Short mmCIF file of C-alpha atoms and ligand atoms in Angstrom, two decimals:
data_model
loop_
_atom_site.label_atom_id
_atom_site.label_comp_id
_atom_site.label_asym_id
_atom_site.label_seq_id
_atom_site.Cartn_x
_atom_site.Cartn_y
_atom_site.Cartn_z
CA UNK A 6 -65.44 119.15 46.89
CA UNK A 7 -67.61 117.27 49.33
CA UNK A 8 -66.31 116.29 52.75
CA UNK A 9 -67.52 112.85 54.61
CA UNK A 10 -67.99 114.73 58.44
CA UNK A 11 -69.51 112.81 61.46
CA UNK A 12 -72.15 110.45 59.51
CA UNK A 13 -72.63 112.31 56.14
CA UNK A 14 -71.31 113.56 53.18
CA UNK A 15 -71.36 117.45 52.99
CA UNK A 16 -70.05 120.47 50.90
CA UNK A 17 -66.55 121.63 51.85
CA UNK A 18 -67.85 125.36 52.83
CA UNK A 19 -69.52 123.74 55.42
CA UNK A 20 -67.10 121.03 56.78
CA UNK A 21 -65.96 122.97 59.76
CA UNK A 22 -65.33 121.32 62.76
CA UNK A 23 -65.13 123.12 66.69
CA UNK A 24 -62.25 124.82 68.47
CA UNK A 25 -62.70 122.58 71.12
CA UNK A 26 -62.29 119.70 69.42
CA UNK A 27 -59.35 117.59 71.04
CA UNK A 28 -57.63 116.50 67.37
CA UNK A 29 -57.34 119.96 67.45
CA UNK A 30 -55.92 120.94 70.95
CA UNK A 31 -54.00 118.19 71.44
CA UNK A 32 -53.46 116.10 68.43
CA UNK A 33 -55.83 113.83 69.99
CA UNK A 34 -56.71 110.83 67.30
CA UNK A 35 -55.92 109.14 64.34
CA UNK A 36 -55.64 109.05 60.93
CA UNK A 37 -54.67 106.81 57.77
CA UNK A 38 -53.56 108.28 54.20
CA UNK A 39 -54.76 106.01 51.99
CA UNK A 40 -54.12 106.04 47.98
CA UNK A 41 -56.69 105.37 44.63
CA UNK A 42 -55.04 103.92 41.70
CA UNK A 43 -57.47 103.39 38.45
CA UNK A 44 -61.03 104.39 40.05
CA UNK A 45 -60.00 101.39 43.01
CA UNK A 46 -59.01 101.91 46.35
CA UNK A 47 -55.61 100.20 47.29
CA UNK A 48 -55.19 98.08 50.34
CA UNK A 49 -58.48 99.95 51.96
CA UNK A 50 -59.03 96.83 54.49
CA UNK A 51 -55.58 96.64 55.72
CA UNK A 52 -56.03 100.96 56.06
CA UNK A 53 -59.18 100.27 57.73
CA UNK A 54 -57.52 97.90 60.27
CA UNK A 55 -54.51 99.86 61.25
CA UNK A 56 -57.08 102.75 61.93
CA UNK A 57 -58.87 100.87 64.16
CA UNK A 58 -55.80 99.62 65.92
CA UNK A 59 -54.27 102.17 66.64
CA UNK A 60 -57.86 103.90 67.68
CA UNK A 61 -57.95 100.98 69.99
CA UNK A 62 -54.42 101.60 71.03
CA UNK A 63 -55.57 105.26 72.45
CA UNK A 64 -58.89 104.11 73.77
CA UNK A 65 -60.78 106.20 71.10
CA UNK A 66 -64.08 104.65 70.24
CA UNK A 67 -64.99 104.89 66.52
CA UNK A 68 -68.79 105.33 66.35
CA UNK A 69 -69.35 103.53 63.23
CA UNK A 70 -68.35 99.70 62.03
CA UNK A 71 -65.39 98.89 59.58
CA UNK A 72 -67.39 98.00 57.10
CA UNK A 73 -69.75 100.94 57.04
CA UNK A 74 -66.01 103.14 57.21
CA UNK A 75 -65.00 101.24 53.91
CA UNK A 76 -68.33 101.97 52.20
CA UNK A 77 -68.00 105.80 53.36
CA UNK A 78 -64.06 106.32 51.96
CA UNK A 79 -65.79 104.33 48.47
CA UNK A 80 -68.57 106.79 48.88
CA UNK A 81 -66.70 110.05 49.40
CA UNK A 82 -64.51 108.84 46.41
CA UNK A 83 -67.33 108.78 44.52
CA UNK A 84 -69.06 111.90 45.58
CA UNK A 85 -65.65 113.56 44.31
CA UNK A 86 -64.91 111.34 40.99
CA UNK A 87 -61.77 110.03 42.23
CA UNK A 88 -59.88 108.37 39.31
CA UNK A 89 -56.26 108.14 41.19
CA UNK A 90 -56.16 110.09 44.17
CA UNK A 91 -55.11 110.40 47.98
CA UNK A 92 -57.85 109.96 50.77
CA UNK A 93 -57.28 111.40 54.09
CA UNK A 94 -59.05 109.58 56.94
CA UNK A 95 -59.30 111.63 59.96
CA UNK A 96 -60.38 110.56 63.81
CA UNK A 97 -60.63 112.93 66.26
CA UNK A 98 -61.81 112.77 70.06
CA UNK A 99 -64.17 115.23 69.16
CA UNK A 100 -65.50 118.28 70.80
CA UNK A 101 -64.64 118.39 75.08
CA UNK A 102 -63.67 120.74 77.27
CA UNK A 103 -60.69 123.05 78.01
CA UNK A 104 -59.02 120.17 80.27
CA UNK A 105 -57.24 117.33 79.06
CA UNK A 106 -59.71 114.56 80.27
CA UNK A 107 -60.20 112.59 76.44
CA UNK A 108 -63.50 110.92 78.22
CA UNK A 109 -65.13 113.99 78.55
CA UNK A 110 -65.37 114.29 74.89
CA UNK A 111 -68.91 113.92 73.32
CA UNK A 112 -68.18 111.56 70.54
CA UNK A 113 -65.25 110.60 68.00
CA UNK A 114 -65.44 113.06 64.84
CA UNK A 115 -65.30 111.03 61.62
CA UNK A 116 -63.10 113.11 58.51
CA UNK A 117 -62.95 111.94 55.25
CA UNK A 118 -61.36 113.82 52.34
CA UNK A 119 -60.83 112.53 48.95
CA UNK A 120 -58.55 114.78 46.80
CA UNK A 121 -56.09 114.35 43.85
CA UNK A 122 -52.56 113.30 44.83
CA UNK A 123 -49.85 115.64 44.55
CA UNK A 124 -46.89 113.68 43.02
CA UNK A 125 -43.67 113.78 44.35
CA UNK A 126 -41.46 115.34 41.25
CA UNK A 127 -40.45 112.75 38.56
CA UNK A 128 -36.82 113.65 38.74
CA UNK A 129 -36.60 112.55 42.49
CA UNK A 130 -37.44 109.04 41.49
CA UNK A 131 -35.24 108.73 38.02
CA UNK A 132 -32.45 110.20 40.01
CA UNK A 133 -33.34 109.20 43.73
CA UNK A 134 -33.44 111.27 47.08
CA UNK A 135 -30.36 112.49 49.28
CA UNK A 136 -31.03 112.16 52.82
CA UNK A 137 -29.69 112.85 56.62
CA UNK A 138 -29.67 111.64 60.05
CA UNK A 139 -31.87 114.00 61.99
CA UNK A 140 -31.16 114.35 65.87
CA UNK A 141 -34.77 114.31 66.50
CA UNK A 142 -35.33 110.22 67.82
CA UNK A 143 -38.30 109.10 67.20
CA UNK A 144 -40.61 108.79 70.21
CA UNK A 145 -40.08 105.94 72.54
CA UNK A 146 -42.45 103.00 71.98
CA UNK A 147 -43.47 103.40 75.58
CA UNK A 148 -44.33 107.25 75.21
CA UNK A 149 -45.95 107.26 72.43
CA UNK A 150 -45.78 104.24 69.85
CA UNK A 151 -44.81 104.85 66.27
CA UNK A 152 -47.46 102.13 65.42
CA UNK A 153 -50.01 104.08 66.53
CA UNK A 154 -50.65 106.14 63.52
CA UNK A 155 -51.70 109.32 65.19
CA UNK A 156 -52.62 112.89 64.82
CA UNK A 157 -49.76 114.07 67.55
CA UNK A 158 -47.37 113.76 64.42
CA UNK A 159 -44.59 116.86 65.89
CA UNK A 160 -42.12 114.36 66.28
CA UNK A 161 -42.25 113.50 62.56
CA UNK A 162 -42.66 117.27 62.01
CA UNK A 163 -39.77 118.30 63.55
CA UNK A 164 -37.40 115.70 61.94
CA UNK A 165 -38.62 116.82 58.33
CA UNK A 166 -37.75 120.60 59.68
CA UNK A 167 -34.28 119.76 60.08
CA UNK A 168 -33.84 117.22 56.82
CA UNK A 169 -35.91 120.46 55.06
CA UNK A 170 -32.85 122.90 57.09
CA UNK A 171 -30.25 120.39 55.61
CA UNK A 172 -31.27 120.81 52.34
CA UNK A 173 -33.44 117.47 52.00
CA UNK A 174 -36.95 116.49 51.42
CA UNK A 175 -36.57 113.19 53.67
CA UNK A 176 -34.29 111.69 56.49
CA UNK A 177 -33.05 109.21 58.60
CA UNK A 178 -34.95 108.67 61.93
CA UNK A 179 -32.79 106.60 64.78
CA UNK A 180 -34.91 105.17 67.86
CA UNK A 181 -33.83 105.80 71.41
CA UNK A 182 -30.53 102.85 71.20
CA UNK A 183 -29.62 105.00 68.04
CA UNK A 184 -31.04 102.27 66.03
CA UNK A 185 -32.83 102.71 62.49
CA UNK A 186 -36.05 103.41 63.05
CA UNK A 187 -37.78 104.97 59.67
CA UNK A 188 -37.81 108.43 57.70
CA UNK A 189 -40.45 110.98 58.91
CA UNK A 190 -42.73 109.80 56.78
CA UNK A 191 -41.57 106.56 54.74
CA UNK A 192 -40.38 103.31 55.62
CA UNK A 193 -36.75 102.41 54.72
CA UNK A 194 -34.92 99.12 53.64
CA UNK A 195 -31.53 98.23 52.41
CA UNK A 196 -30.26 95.40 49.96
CA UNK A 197 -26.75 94.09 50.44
CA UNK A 198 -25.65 91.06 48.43
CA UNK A 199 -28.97 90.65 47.09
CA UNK A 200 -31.04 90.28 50.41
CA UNK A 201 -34.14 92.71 51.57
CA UNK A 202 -33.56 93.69 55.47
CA UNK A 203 -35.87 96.46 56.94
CA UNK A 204 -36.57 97.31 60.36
CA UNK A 205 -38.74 95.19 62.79
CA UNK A 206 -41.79 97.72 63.38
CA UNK A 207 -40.29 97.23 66.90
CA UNK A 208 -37.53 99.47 66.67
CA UNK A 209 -39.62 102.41 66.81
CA UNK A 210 -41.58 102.14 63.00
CA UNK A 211 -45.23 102.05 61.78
CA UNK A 212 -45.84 99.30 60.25
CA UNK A 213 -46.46 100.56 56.48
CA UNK A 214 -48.76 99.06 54.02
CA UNK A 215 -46.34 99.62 51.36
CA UNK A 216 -43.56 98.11 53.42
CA UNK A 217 -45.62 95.12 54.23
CA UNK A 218 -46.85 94.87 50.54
CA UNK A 219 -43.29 95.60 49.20
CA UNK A 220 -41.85 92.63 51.59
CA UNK A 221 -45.16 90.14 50.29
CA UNK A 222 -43.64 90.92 46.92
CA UNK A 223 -40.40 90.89 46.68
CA UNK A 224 -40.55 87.26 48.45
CA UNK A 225 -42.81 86.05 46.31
CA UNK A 226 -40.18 87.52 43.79
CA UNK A 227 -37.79 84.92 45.12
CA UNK A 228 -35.84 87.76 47.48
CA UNK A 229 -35.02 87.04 50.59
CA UNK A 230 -36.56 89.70 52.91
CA UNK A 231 -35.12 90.22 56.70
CA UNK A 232 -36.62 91.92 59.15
CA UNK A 233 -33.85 92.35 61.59
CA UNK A 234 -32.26 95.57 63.77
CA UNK A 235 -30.01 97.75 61.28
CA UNK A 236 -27.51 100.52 62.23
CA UNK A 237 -26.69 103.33 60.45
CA UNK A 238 -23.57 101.37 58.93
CA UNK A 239 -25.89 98.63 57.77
CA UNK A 240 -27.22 101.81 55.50
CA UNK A 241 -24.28 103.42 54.36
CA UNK A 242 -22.67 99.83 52.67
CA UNK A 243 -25.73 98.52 51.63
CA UNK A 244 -25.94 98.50 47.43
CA UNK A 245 -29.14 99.93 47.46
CA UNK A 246 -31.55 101.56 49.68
CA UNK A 247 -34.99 102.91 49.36
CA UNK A 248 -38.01 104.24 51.29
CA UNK A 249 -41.12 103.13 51.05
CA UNK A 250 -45.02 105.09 51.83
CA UNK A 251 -48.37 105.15 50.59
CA UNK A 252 -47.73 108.69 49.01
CA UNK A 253 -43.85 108.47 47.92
CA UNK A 254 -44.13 104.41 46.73
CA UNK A 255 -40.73 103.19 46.31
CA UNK A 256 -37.94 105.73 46.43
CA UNK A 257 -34.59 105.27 45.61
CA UNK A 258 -31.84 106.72 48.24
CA UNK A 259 -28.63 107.22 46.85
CA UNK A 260 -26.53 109.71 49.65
CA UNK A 261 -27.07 109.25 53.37
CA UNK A 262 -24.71 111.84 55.42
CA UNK A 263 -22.64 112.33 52.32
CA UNK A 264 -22.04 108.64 51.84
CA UNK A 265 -22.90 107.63 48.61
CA UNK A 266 -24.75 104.25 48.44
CA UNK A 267 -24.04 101.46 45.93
CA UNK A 268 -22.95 103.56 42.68
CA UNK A 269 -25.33 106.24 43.34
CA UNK A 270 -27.88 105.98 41.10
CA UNK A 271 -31.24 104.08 41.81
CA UNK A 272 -30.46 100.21 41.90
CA UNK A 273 -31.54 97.04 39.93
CA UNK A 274 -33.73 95.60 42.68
CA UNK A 275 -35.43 98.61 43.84
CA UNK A 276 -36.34 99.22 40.07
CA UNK A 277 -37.70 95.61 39.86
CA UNK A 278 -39.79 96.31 43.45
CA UNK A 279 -41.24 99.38 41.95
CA UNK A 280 -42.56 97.75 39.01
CA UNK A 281 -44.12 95.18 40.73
CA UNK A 282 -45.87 97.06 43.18
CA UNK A 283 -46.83 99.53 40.22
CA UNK A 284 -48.77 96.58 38.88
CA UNK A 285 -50.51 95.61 41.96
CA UNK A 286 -51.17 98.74 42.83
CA UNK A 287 -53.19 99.43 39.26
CA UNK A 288 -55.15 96.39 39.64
CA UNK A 289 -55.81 95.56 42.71
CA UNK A 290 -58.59 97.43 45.44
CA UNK A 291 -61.86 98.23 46.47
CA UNK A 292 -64.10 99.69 43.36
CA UNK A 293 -65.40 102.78 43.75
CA UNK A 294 -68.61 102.29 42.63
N1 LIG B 310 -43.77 105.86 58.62
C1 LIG B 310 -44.44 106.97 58.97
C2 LIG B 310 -44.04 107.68 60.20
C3 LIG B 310 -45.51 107.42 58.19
O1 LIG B 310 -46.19 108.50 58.56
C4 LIG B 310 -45.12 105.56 56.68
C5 LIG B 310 -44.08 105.16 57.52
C6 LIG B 310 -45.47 104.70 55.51
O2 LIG B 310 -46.65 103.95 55.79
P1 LIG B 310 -47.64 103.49 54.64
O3 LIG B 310 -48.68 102.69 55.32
O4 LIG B 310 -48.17 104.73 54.00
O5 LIG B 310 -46.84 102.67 53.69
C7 LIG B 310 -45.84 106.73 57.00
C8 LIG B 310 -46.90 107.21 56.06
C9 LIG B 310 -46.40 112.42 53.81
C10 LIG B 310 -47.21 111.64 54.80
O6 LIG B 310 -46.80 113.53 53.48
C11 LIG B 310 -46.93 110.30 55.11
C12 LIG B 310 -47.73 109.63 56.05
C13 LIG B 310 -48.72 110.32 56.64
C14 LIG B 310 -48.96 111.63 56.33
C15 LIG B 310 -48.22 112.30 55.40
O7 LIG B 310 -45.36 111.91 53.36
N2 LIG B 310 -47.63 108.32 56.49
#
């Protein structure tokens, strides 16, 4: 496999990168997980922008343009043959000292890995997921905000230990007012009477690329889509509910806390959503060539 690391493309015995990085000691950057349908690259601009927003967010400095970041995912893609795949695109503060000080750091370390995607199992989505509400809240916006899509991902970490402990693969995140926030690693919406509501990015969400696609959709779909504050109950007598991320798609949600939604079994309208964004997701993108 070759690895993109710093400014080139190089073989992955010898993409190592130092101890002293700060990515490393103290989850110190960013990162985007971005997803190849069809030898294209889906939705690699809007990718490319949250990484540099939330880069800017943390006063991290990429050294290298947007557009010469889009020609190195399409080139580390190609160096690997990536038909449909899942590209990892890695930040760092780079290599500093012991201390804490991120501006004593040399110079941001570019990572760029291009492997094939690991599928979640086919049964999950024919049958949909069971999830819980984790006591873990996600991180106040003012200590560190979920739209900043950074390395320091234990809060996300230790949500998915306890859905994992509960006996699920995803959860239910609240923010600090016990409002919905997100799942530890997917978006989540709810349709009730035939209307889309999902959580302002506000309440303590990133702002997904699926989620924003999926909304851009299912409105031009003729659905009306809601962003507006939801509370657990909004979830638990909604008639369907799903999560959405570049990795998992759409995923239907058919128990929360032992409350079966809508009749249990992936809806109508989530169904619909999925196919749609199937489609755009197979044509649309950035060649790799
Ligand atoms: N919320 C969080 C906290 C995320 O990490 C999403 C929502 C969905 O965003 P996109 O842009 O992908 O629609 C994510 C996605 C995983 C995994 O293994 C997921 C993410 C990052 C790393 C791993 O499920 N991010």
């Amino acid at each position: 496999m070759k690895i993109f690391l710093g400014d080139k493309l190089v073989d992955e015995k010898d993409a190592v990168v130092s101890v002293f990085d700060h990515g490393l000691l103290y989850g110190d950057g960013v990162f985007e997980g971005i997803r190849a349908y069809n030898r294209r690259v889906f939705l690699l601009d809007e990718h490319i922008d949250r990484l540099y927003d939330s880069a800017r967010a943390i006063a991290l400095n990429i050294p290298m343009s947007k557009a010469e970041m889009v020609q190195a995912v399409v080139d580390t893609c190609k160096a690997n043959e990536i038909v449909d795949g899942y590209i990892r695109l890695v930040v760092t503060r780079g290599k500093g000292s012991l201390g804490l000080n991120p501006f004593l750091c040399d110079k941001a370390e570019v990572i760029i890995i291009a492997a094939a995607i690991q599928l979640y199992p086919q049964e999950l989505y024919d049958n949909g997921l069971r999830i819980v509400t984790v006591g873990t809240i996600r991180n106040h916006p003012e200590a560190i905000n979920p739209r900043i899509k950074s390395l320091n991902y234990l809060n996300n970490v230790l949500a998915k230990i306890e859905a994992i402990n509960a006996g699920c693969m995803e959860c239910l995140m609240l923010n600090h007012k016990g409002e919905v926030a997100e799942a530890s690693g997917d978006n989540v919406f709810a349709i009730k009477n035939g209307v889309i509501t999902t959580p302002p990015s506000t309440c303590g969400a990133l702002e997904g690329l699926t989620r924003n696609k999926v909304i851009e959709l299912a409105r031009k779909a003729g659905y009306e889509v809601r962003e507006a504050t939801m509370a657990r109950y909004d979830l638990y007598v909604a008639d369907e509910v799903f999560l959405t991320g570049t990795a998992a798609e759409i995923i239907s949600v058919v128990d929360i806390d032992k409350r079966v939604i809508g009749i249990g079994k992936p809806g109508e309208i989530t169904g619909k959503l999925a196919e749609l964004y199937h489609q755009c997701a197979n044509s649309e993108g950035t060649p790799i060539l």
